[in-house]
Structure formats: structure tokens, C-alpha cells
XYZ file of C-alpha atoms in Angstrom:
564
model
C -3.571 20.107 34.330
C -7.043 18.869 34.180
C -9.211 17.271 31.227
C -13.229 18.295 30.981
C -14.993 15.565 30.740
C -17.615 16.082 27.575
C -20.486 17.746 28.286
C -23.233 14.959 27.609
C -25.027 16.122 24.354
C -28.960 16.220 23.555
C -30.872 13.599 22.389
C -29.592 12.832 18.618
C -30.401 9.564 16.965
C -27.405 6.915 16.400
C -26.535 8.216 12.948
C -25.950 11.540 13.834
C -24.157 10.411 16.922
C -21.858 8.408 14.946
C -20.871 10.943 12.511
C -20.317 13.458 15.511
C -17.456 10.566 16.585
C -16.166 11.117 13.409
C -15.510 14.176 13.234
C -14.212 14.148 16.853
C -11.616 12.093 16.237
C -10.454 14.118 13.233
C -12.068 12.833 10.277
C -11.681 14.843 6.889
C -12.612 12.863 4.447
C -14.079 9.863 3.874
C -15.358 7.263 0.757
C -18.242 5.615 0.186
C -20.788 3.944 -2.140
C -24.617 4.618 -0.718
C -27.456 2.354 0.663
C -30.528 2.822 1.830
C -29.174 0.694 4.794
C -27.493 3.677 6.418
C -29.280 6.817 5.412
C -29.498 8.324 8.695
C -25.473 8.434 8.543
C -25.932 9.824 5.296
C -28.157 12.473 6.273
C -26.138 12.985 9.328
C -22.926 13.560 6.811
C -25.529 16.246 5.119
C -24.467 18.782 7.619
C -20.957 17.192 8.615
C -17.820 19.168 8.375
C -16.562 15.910 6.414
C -15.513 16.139 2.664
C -17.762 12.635 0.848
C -16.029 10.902 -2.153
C -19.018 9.050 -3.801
C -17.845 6.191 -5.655
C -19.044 3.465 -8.082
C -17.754 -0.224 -6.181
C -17.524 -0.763 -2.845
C -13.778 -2.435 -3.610
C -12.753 0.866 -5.215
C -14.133 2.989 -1.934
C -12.207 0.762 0.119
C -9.375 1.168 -1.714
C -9.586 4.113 -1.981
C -9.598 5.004 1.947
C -7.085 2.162 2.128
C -4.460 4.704 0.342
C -5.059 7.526 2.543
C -4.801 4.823 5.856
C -1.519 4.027 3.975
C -0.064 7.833 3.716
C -1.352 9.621 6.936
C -0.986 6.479 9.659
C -4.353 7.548 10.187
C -7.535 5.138 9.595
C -9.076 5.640 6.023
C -13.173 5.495 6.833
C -15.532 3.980 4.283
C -19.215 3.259 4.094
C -20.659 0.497 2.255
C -24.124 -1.202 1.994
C -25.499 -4.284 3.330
C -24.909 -7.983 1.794
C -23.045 -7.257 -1.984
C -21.576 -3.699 -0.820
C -19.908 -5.255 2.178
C -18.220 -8.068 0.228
C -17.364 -6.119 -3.056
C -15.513 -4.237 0.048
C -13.445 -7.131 1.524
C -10.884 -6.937 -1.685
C -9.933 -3.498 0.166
C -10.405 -4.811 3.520
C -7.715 -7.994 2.846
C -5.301 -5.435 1.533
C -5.873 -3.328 4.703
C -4.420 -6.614 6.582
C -1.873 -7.827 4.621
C -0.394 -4.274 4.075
C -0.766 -3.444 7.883
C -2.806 -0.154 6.987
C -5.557 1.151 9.572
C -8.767 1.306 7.843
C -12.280 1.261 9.591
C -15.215 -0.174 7.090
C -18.736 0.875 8.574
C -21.006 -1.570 7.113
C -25.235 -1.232 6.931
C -26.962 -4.137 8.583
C -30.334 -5.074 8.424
C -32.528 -4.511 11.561
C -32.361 -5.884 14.644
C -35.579 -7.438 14.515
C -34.690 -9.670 11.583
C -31.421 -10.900 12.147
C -30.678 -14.265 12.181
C -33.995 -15.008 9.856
C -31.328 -14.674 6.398
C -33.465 -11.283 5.614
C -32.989 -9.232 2.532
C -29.109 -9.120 2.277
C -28.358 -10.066 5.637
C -24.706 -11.628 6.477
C -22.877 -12.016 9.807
C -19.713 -9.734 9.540
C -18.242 -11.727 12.177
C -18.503 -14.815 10.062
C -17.144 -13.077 7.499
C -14.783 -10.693 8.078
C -13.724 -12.400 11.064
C -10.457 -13.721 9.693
C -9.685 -10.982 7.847
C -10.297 -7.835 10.676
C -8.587 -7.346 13.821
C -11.918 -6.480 14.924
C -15.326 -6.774 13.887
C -18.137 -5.595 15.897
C -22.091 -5.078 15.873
C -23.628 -1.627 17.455
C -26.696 -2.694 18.763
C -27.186 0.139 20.840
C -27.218 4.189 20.067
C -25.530 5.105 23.453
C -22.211 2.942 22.923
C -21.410 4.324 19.399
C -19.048 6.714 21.249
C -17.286 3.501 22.962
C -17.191 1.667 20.531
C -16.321 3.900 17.570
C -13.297 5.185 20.037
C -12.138 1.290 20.416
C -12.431 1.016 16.381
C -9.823 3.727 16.342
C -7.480 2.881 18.859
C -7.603 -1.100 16.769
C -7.484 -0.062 13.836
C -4.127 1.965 14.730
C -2.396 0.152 17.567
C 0.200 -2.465 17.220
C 0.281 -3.718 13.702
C -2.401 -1.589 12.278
C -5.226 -2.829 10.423
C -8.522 -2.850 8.943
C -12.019 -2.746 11.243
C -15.279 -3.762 10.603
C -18.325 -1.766 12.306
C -21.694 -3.465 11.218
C -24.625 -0.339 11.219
C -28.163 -2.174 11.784
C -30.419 0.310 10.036
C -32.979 0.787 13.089
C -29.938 1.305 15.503
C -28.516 4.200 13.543
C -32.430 5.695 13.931
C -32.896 5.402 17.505
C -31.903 8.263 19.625
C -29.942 8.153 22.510
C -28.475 10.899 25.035
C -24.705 10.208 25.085
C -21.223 12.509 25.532
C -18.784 11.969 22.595
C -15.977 10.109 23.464
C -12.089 11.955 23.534
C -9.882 11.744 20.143
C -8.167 8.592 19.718
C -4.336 8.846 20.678
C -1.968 6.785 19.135
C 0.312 5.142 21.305
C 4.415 5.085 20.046
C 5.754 2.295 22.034
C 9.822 2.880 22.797
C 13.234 0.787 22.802
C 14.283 0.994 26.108
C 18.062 2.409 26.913
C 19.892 -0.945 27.373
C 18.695 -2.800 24.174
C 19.574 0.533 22.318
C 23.281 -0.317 23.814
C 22.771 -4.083 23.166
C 22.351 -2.747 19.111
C 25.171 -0.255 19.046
C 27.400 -2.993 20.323
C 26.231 -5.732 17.809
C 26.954 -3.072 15.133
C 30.609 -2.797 16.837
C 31.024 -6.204 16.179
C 29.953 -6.574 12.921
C 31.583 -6.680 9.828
C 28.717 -7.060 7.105
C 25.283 -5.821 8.465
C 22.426 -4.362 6.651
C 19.558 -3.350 7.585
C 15.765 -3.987 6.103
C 12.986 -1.124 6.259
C 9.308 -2.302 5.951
C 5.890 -2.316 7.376
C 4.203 0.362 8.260
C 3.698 3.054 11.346
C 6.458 5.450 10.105
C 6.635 9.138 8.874
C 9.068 11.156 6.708
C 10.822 12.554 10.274
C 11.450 8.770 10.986
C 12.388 7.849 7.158
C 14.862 11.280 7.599
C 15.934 10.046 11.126
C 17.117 6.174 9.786
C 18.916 7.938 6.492
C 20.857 9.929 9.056
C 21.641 6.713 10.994
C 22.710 4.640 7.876
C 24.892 7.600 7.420
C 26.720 7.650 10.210
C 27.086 3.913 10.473
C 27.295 3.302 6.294
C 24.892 0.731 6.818
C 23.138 -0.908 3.888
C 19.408 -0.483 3.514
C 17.326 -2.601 1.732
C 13.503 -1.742 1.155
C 10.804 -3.979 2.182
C 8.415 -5.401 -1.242
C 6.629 -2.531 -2.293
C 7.927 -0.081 0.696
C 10.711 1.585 -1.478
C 9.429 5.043 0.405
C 10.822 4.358 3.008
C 14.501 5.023 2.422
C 15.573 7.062 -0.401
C 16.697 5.832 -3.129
C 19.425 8.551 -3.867
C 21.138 7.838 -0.409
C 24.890 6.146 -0.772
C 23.786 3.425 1.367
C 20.803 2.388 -0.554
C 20.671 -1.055 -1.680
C 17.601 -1.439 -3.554
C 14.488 -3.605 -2.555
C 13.415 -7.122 -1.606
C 10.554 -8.256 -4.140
C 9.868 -9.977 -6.767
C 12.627 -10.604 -9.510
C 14.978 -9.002 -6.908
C 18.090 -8.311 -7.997
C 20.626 -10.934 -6.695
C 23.295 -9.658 -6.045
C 21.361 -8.039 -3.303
C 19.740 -11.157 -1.839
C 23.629 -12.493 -1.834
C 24.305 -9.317 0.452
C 21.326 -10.697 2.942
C 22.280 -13.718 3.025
C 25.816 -13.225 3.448
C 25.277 -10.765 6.364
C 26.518 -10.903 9.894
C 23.792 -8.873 11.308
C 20.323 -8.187 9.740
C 18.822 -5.243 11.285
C 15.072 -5.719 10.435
C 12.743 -2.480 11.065
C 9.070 -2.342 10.984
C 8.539 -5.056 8.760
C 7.287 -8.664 8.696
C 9.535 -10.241 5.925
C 6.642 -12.114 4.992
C 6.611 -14.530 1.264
C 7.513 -11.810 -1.132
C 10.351 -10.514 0.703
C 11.487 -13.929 2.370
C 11.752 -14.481 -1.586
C 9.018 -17.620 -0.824
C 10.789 -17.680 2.939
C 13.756 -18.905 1.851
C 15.984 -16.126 2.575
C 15.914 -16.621 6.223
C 15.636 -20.212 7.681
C 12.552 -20.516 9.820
C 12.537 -20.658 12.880
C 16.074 -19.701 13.389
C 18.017 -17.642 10.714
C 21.416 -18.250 9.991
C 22.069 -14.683 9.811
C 21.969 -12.709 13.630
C 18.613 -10.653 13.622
C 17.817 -7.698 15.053
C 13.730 -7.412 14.772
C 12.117 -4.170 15.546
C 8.283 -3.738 15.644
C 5.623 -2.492 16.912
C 3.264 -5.463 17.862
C 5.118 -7.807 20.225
C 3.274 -10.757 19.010
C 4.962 -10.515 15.468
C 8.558 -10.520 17.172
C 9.152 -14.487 17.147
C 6.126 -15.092 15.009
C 8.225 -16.703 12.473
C 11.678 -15.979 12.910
C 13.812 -16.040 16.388
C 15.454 -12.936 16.896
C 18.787 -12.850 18.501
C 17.592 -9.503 20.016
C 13.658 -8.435 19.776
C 13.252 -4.477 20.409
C 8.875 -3.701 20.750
C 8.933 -0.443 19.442
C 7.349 1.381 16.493
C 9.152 2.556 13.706
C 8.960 5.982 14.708
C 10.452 6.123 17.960
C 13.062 3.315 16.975
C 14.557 5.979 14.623
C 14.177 8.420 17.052
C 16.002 6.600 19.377
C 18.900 5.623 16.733
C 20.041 9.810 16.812
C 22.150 8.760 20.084
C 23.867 5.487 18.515
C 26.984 6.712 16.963
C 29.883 4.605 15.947
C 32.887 4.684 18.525
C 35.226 4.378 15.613
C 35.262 4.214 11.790
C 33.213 1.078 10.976
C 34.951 -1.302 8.421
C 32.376 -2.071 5.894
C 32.019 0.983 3.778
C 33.216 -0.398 0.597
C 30.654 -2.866 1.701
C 27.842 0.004 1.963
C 29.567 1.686 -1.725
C 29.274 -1.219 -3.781
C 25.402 -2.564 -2.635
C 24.464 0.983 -3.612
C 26.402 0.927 -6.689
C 25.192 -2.476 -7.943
C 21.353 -0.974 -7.255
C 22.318 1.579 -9.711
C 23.417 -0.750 -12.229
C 20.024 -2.854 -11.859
C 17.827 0.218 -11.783
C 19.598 2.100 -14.757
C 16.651 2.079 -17.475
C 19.210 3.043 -20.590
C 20.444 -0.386 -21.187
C 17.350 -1.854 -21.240
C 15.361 -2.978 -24.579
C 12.374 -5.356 -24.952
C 11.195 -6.139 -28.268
C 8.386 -3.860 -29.828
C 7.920 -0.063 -31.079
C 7.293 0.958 -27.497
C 10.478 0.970 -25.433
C 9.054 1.233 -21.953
C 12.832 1.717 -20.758
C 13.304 5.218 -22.593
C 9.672 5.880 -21.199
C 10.943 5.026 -17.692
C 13.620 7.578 -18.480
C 11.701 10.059 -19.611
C 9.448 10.108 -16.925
C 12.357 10.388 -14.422
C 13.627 13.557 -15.935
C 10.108 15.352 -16.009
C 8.153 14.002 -13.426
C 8.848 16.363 -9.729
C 10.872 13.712 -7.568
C 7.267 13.546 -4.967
C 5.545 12.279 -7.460
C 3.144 9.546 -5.909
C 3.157 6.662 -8.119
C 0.422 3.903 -7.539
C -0.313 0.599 -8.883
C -1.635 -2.774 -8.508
C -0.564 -5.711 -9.332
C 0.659 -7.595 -12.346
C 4.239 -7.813 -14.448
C 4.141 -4.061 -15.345
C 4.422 -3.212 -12.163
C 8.265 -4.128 -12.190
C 8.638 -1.061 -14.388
C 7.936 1.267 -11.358
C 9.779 -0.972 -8.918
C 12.765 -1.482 -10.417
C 13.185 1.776 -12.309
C 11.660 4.506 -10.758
C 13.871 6.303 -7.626
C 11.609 6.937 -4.944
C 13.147 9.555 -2.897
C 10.613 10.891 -0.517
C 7.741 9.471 2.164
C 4.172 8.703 1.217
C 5.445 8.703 -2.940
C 4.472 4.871 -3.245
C 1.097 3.054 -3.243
C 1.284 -0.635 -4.024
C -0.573 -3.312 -2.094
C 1.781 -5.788 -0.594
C -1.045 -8.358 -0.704
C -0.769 -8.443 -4.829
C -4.117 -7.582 -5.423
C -4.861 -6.367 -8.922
C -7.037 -2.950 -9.794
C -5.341 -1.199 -6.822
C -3.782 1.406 -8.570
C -6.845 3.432 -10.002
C -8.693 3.591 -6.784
C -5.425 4.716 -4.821
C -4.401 7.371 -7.185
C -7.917 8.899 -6.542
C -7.762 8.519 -2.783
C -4.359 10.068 -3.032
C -5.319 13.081 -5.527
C -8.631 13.533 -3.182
C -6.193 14.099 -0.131
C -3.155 16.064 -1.733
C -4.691 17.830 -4.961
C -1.260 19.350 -4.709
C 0.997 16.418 -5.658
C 1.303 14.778 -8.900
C -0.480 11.506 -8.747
C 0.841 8.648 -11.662
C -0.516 5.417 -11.888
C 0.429 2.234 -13.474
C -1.621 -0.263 -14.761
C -2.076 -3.313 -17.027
C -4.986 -4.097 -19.086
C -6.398 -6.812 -16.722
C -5.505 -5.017 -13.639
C -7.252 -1.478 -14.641
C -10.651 -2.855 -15.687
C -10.739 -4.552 -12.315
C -11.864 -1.178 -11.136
C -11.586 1.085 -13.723
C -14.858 2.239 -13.483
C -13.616 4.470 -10.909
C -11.847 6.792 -13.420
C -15.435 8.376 -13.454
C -15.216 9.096 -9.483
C -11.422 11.176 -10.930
C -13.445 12.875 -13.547
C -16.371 13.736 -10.752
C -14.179 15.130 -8.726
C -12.103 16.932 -10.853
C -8.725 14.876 -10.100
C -6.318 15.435 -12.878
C -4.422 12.258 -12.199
C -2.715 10.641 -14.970
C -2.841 6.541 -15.827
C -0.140 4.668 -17.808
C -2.470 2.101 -18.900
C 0.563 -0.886 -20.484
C -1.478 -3.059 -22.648
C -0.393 -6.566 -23.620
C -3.697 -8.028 -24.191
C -3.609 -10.840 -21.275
C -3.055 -11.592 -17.783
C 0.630 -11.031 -18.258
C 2.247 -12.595 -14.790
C 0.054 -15.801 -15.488
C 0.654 -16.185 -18.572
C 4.235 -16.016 -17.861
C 4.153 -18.931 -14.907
C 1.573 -20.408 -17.440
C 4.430 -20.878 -20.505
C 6.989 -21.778 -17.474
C 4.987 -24.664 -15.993
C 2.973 -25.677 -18.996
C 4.535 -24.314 -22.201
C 2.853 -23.448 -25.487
C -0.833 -24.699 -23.772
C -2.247 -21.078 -23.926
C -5.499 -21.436 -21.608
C -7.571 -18.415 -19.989
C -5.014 -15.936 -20.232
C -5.704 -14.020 -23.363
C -7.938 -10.629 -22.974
C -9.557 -8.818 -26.194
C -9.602 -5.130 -24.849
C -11.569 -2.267 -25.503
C -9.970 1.155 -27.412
C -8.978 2.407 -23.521
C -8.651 6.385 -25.317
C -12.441 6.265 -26.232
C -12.974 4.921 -23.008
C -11.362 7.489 -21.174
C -12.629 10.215 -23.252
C -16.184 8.448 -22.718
C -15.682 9.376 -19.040
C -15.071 12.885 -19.610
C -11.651 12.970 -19.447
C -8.034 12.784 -21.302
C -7.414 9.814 -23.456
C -4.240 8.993 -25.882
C -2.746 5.912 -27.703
C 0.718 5.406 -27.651
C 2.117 3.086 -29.671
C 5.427 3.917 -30.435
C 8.836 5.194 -27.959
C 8.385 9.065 -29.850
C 4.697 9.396 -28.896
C 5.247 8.870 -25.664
C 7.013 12.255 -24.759
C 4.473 14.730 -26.561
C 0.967 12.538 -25.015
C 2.390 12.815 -21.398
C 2.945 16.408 -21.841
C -0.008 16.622 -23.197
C -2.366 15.039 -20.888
C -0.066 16.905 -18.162
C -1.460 19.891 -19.737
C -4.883 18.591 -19.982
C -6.126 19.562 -16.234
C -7.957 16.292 -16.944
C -7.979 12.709 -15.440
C -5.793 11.304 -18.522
C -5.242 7.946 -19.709
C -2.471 6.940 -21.844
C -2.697 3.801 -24.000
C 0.580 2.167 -24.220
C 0.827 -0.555 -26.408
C 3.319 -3.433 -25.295
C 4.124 -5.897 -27.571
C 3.290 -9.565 -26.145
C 6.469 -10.773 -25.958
C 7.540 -8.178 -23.691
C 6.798 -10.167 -20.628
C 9.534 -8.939 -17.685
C 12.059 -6.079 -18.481
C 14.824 -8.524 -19.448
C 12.529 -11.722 -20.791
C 10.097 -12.602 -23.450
C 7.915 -15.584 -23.838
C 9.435 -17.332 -26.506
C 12.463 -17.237 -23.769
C 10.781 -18.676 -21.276
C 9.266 -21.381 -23.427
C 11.877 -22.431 -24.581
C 13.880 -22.692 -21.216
C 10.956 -24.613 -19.984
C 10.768 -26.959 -23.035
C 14.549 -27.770 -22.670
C 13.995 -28.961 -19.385
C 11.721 -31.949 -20.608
């Protein structure tokens, strides 16, 4: 079987060649805020068979194509300005590298003529993305945007995936050039080779307390299906990665709950106390390495198994007894022919890690002071929401409500940056609603964490994206308040927040807003707001003290004071 080369198109300048890439390698959709720095692209798009989500700050666009990098395995593609729009974008672009997402940022650049004379918002993306990229790169010329568009892709996705940088100057994307488009990108699935598949099943043999750790990214619901069906033959304990609870299901008997923050401990006792850790596609960088003391660096105490998909993470940190360079994907894959020569001897092992996550994750026993019980909301919204419901936030103490309490049962249902950066949520949910108008799209927020880019509620009302926000309101920067009374308690400094009335603001926007203040309300708004076909925002007023699940400030204080 031969390939045709591509026929060699006509003269078209560098803007419409680039989108033409675009759509060649499969492009649907894509996010961006507009400058005059790139509007050949943008006229170029004009014609495009490529759906444009305009957007009000370059951080949300980013974020925003960050999400759908994060669900598909495919790069999210944004378009930002010159100068300001390409570092309002680098909030998007840092989670893109600390969450392992592919994401390629196409940013304008000022002409060729005038670069290196500091012109009108001129900046070296090199310089400045350069740490933060796998790759950055300047097209200088029309007739490589093929070449090097193709190489953003196959970066951006090979390996650990991760975010791109493509700087546009505004004369090259003018120029016109005579140049065939270059083949669709093909991700490569690197595989375990047949004798370290043996070498595993025979360190399973042996053990008598493994588990096994799920992270990273570069799966997809066959491959979460294909490791459930593994634990299941094996009873093998799973634990989920921080913030990667989608990838094993959390109503499977040998699901242990996940490695975050305020893990439970009982589970971290289970890690620590294993014979064999099986560790699958992620990192275990500081949030799951519970501030890497889990594991000893360099050499755990505990036999690991690493599995991943960039050989220059295997040994990084940790020495692996065995190191397997594979992705995710074909690992599991490759798991369907391990099977157990006899009845393994840890199942009560497997039985009670799942039933001690049940016991931390049950939301009935839980009461924090206040009119709003956000445990009978968690349990409320468990028995309505459909079990796919794609929950998003960013970061900030209310996201342990969704991370401890909700059961995430299916793939691409979870959207948290792994980097901890705050305003995330908004921005995903609309990236996620723009690509699956089908699903239910909830997201979680705190009052300092939603007005980080809540102006993007307007791109959800633009669009017509009926997603719904659970806006928890506290009236300060919650998580540093909390280390603030722990370190230095009763000095209250730059942590208190006077907020607006969020249900005028939403209903400002053109779209659903409610206040909730007490547990009753809650049932009726949701429904409401559900009913809406709106974006909806629901006010839910927490009472200050209400700092963790199971703590309050004056707690915390006080445990902090008694220590002298």
C-alpha cells in the first residue's frame, strides 16, 4: 500500500496556510481572544471548517483549550495576542505542563523587521516560555508552517505531553508561499515488551500486599475499562493519582480512594506498608508524594513498578526496581494476558482499602457548623446528578468537597489542574460544555478562585452553554487563611475578601443566578437552574468557620496556640 504525497497547493499567504494545517490534522475547535497581531489567521478561520470560541482573557482561552487537551489526548489550540495576551496565557500554559496535557498556544509576534528593537509589545517567547514549554518556536518563514506546525503536534503529544508555544510574526502570516500541507500527526503508543510483562506477573506472584497507583495522563476509557478488569482479576488495590480520580472508578471493589491533599490515612498506611507499588502513568510528584515523603528518594523502601510513557521520567526521582516505557494505553492493553496462576492471598487486603474509602467518602456523617450543610448538598447532588457528570474546579479548600465526596465513575468526568492553580474551573467547564453540549457540566468554585476568571461566565452565556457553577462563598482566601491561623494564629493579614452579590452578577451576564443560604434551598435552586437552559450560578453561603470538611478555624487556632 502506497501513500500520495500532497499535491503542492497554490500560492496562499502564511495565515491561510496555517489554518489549512489545522484543519489537516483534525482540528474542531479552537479558543481564542483576538489581536490585530494575527488577523490574517483570523481571516483565514473566516472560511475554516473550525468552530471559534471567542473569549474575554487570554488565561481563560488557554484554559479553556487546556480542558479539551485534558479529555480527548488531543492538543487543545489557542490564539492569543502579542506582549499582555501571551502572558495573561502562561497561567494556562504552566497548567498544560504540570498536568502533562498537550496544548499548542499560537502566539502574534511583531514583525520581523523590528524584532530585537523592544517594539510595541514585543517579547522573546523563548525567553519566556522557555522553561515552561517543551517547545517554543518562531515561524519566520511561510513555506515551513507545514513542518513546523506538524512538529508542534507530534511535541505537544509525544512522551509526556505538554504545552507548545508557536510565536506568529504578523508580516510572516501575510507573505505567501507555495507549499503542500504536511500528513496528520500520528500519535505514537509505545509498548511493554513480552518479558517485562512476565517480570510483573511474577512480582505480583510474589507479593503479598501490592497496590497499584493510576495517574498522569495519555489514557482513554478502553484503557481505564482494561486496568478495572485487571484489578479484578488480581484484587489489586487502586489508588488514584491527586486530582486523576477518573481514572479508576470509584464503585469498583478494589478502589481505594486517592492520593491528595488531606488524604485519608489509612490509605497512605496501605502505600507505605506495601510490598509492591505498581505505579501507572503517573509522576507521584509533591501532592501525591504527600510533600515526597511517601516514597524515599532516590530509592523507595517499597519495590516499584513504574510505567510511563516518557523514558526520561522513569528514574527521574525514584529508582524503580523494574521500569516498563510504555503509555498508559497499551500497558493496560497488555495487562488482558496477565492472569493470576492461582488465587492471590490479599483479597481481604483489596475488601477492606475499598471499604475504608467508603467510610471516608460517605457525606452523611459529616456536619460543619453553619445553615448550609455542604455534606447533605454533596448528597443530594449524588442522587440527582447522571453518574458522567463532568465536574470541574480549581483550586482552593472547597475543592475537597468534590474530591473526597463525589464518586467518579467514568473517563473524562474530572477537570482539576494538578498544578493548584486557582480560577480553573470556570474556563474548563466552558471548554468542556463547548466540546460535549451533551454532558452535564458542574463546576466548583470559591469566591477567590471564581473571580480569577469569572469573567468568562459571559463566553457560557455567548455561547449558549447551560453549565451550572456552585459558587461556595466564605468571604476569603480559604486554604491561606487556614495555613495562615496554623503558622501564625489570630494575625489575620491579606486574606479577607468583601464579595460582590454573585446572583446579580450572574443574572448581569444574562444568565441563571440564585442565593443559597440555607441546607433546604439548596435542592429546589439546583433544580431550578437545571431547568433554566441557562449558564446558572448558585450562591452558597459557607459560614467562615467551615474551613476543611472535618475542621474549623477556631480548631486550628487553638491547636496551633497550644503548641507555643
Amino acid at each position: 500500500m502506497t501513500i500520495d504525497a500532497p499535491l503542492v497547493n497554490p500560492r496562499r499567504t502564511g495565515g491561510q496556510i496555517l489554518v489549512d494545517q489545522l484543519v489537516a490534522h483534525g482540528v474542531k475547535q479552537l479558543f481564542c481572544v483576538p489581536g490585530e497581531s494575527y488577523l490574517a489567521v483570523l481571516d483565514a478561520l473566516h472560511d475554516a471548517c473550525i468552530a471559534v470560541t471567542v473569549c474575554r482573557q487570554e488565561g481563560g482561552a488557554t484554559m479553556m483549550a487546556e480542558a479539551q487537551g485534558k479529555l480527548t489526548g488531543q492538543p487543545g489550540i489557542c490564539f492569543v495576542t502579542r506582549g499582555p495576551g501571551a502572558t495573561n496565557a502562561s497561567a494556562g500554559v504552566h497548567i498544560a505542563q504540570q498536568d502533562s496535557t498537550p496544548l499548542i498556544l499560537f502566539v502574534g509576534q511583531v514583525a520581523r523587521g523590528a524584532l530585537g528593537r523592544d517594539a510595541f509589545q514585543e517579547l522573546d517567547y523563548r525567553a519566556v516560555f522557555g522553561t515552561m514549554a517543551k517547545w517554543v518556536v518562531q515561524i519566520d518563514d511561510p513555506a515551513r508552517v507545514p513542518e513546523l506546525v506538524a512538529r508542534a503536534f507530534r511535541v505537544a503529544t509525544s512522551g509526556r505531553p505538554g504545552p507548545v508555544v508557536v510565536a506568529l510574526p504578523e508580516d510572516m502570516l501575510t507573505e505567501v508561499a507555495t507549499v503542500a500541507d504536511a500528513l496528520p500527526c500520528q500519535v505514537i503508543e509505545t509498548h511493554p515488551g513480552a518479558a517485562q510483562m512476565a517480570e510483573l506477573a511474577q512480582r505480583l506472584q510474589a507479593a503479598r500486599q501490592p497496590v497499584a497507583l493510576v495517574g498522569g495522563s495519555r489514557w482513554s476509557a478502553q484503557a481505564v475499562r482494561e486496568f478495572a478488569a485487571f484489578a479484578q482479576d488480581w484484587s489489586l488495590p487502586v489508588y488514584c493519582s491527586f486530582r486523576r480520580q477518573m481514572l479508576f472508578p470509584a464503585n469498583h471493589a478494589c478502589y481505594g480512594g486517592d492520593v491528595g491533599l488531606g488524604a485519608n490515612p489509612r490509605l497512605l498506611a496501605r502505600i507505605r506498608s506495601a510490598d509492591l507499588l505498581l505505579l501507572v502513568g503517573g509522576r507521584l510528584s509533591e501532592v501525591p508524594a504527600q510533600g515526597y515523603e511517601l516514597l524515599a528518594i532516590p530509592n523507595p523502601a517499597q519495590p516499584l513498578v513504574h510505567v510511563h510513557a516518557d523514558a526520561g521520567e522513569l528514574g527521574k526521582l525514584y529508582r524503580p526496581a523494574q521500569a516498563i516505557h510504555a503509555t498508559p494505553q497499551a500497558f493496560a492493553a497488555a495487562l488482558q494476558r496477565l492472569r493470576p496462576q492461582a488465587g492471590v492471598p490479599w483479597q481481604a487486603h483489596a475488601r477492606a482499602a475499598h471499604a475504608e474509602y467508603l467510610a471516608w467518602s460517605d457525606p452523611a456523617a459529616i456536619r460543619i457548623p453553619g445553615m448550609l450543610q455542604m455534606g447533605q448538598v454533596m448528597q443530594h447532588l449524588r442522587a440527582t446528578l447522571p453518574a458522567d457528570t463532568l465536574l470541574c474546579n480549581g483550586a482552593g479548600n472547597f475543592a475537597t468537597w468534590v474530591h473526597r465526596f463525589w464518586p467518579f465513575t467514568s473517563y473524562a468526568s474530572q477537570l482539576a489542574p494538578t498544578s493548584g492553580s486557582m480560577g480553573y474551573g470556570l474556563p474548563a467547564g466552558v471548554g468542556a460544555k463547548r466540546l460535549w453540549p451533551e454532558r452535564e457540566v458542574l463546576v466548583f468554585a470559591g469566591d477567590g478562585d471564581f473571580l480569577m476568571h469569572g469573567q468568562e461566565f459571559a463566553t457560557a452565556v455567548q455561547y449558549g452553554l447551560p453549565i451550572i457553577v456552585l459558587l461556595l462563598d466564605n468571604a476569603m482566601y480559604g486554604t491561606i487563611r487556614m495555613h495562615q491561623e496554623r503558622e501564625y494564629p489570630g494575625r489575620i493579614s491579606a486574606t479577607q475578601l468583601k464579595n460582590p452579590d454573585f446572583k446579580a452578577y450572574a443574572q448581569a451576564f444574562g444568565g441563571h443566578g440564585e442565593r443559597v443560604e440555607r441546607t433546604e434551598d439548596f435542592a429546589p435552586a439546583l433544580a431550578r437552574a437545571r431547568a433554566s437552559g441557562l449558564p446558572s450560578l448558585l450562591h452558597c453561603l459557607i459560614d467562615p468557620e467551615a474551613i476543611t470538611p472535618t475542621g474549623t478555624l477556631q480548631g486550628i487556632r487553638q491547636a496551633a496556640l497550644a503548641k507555643g
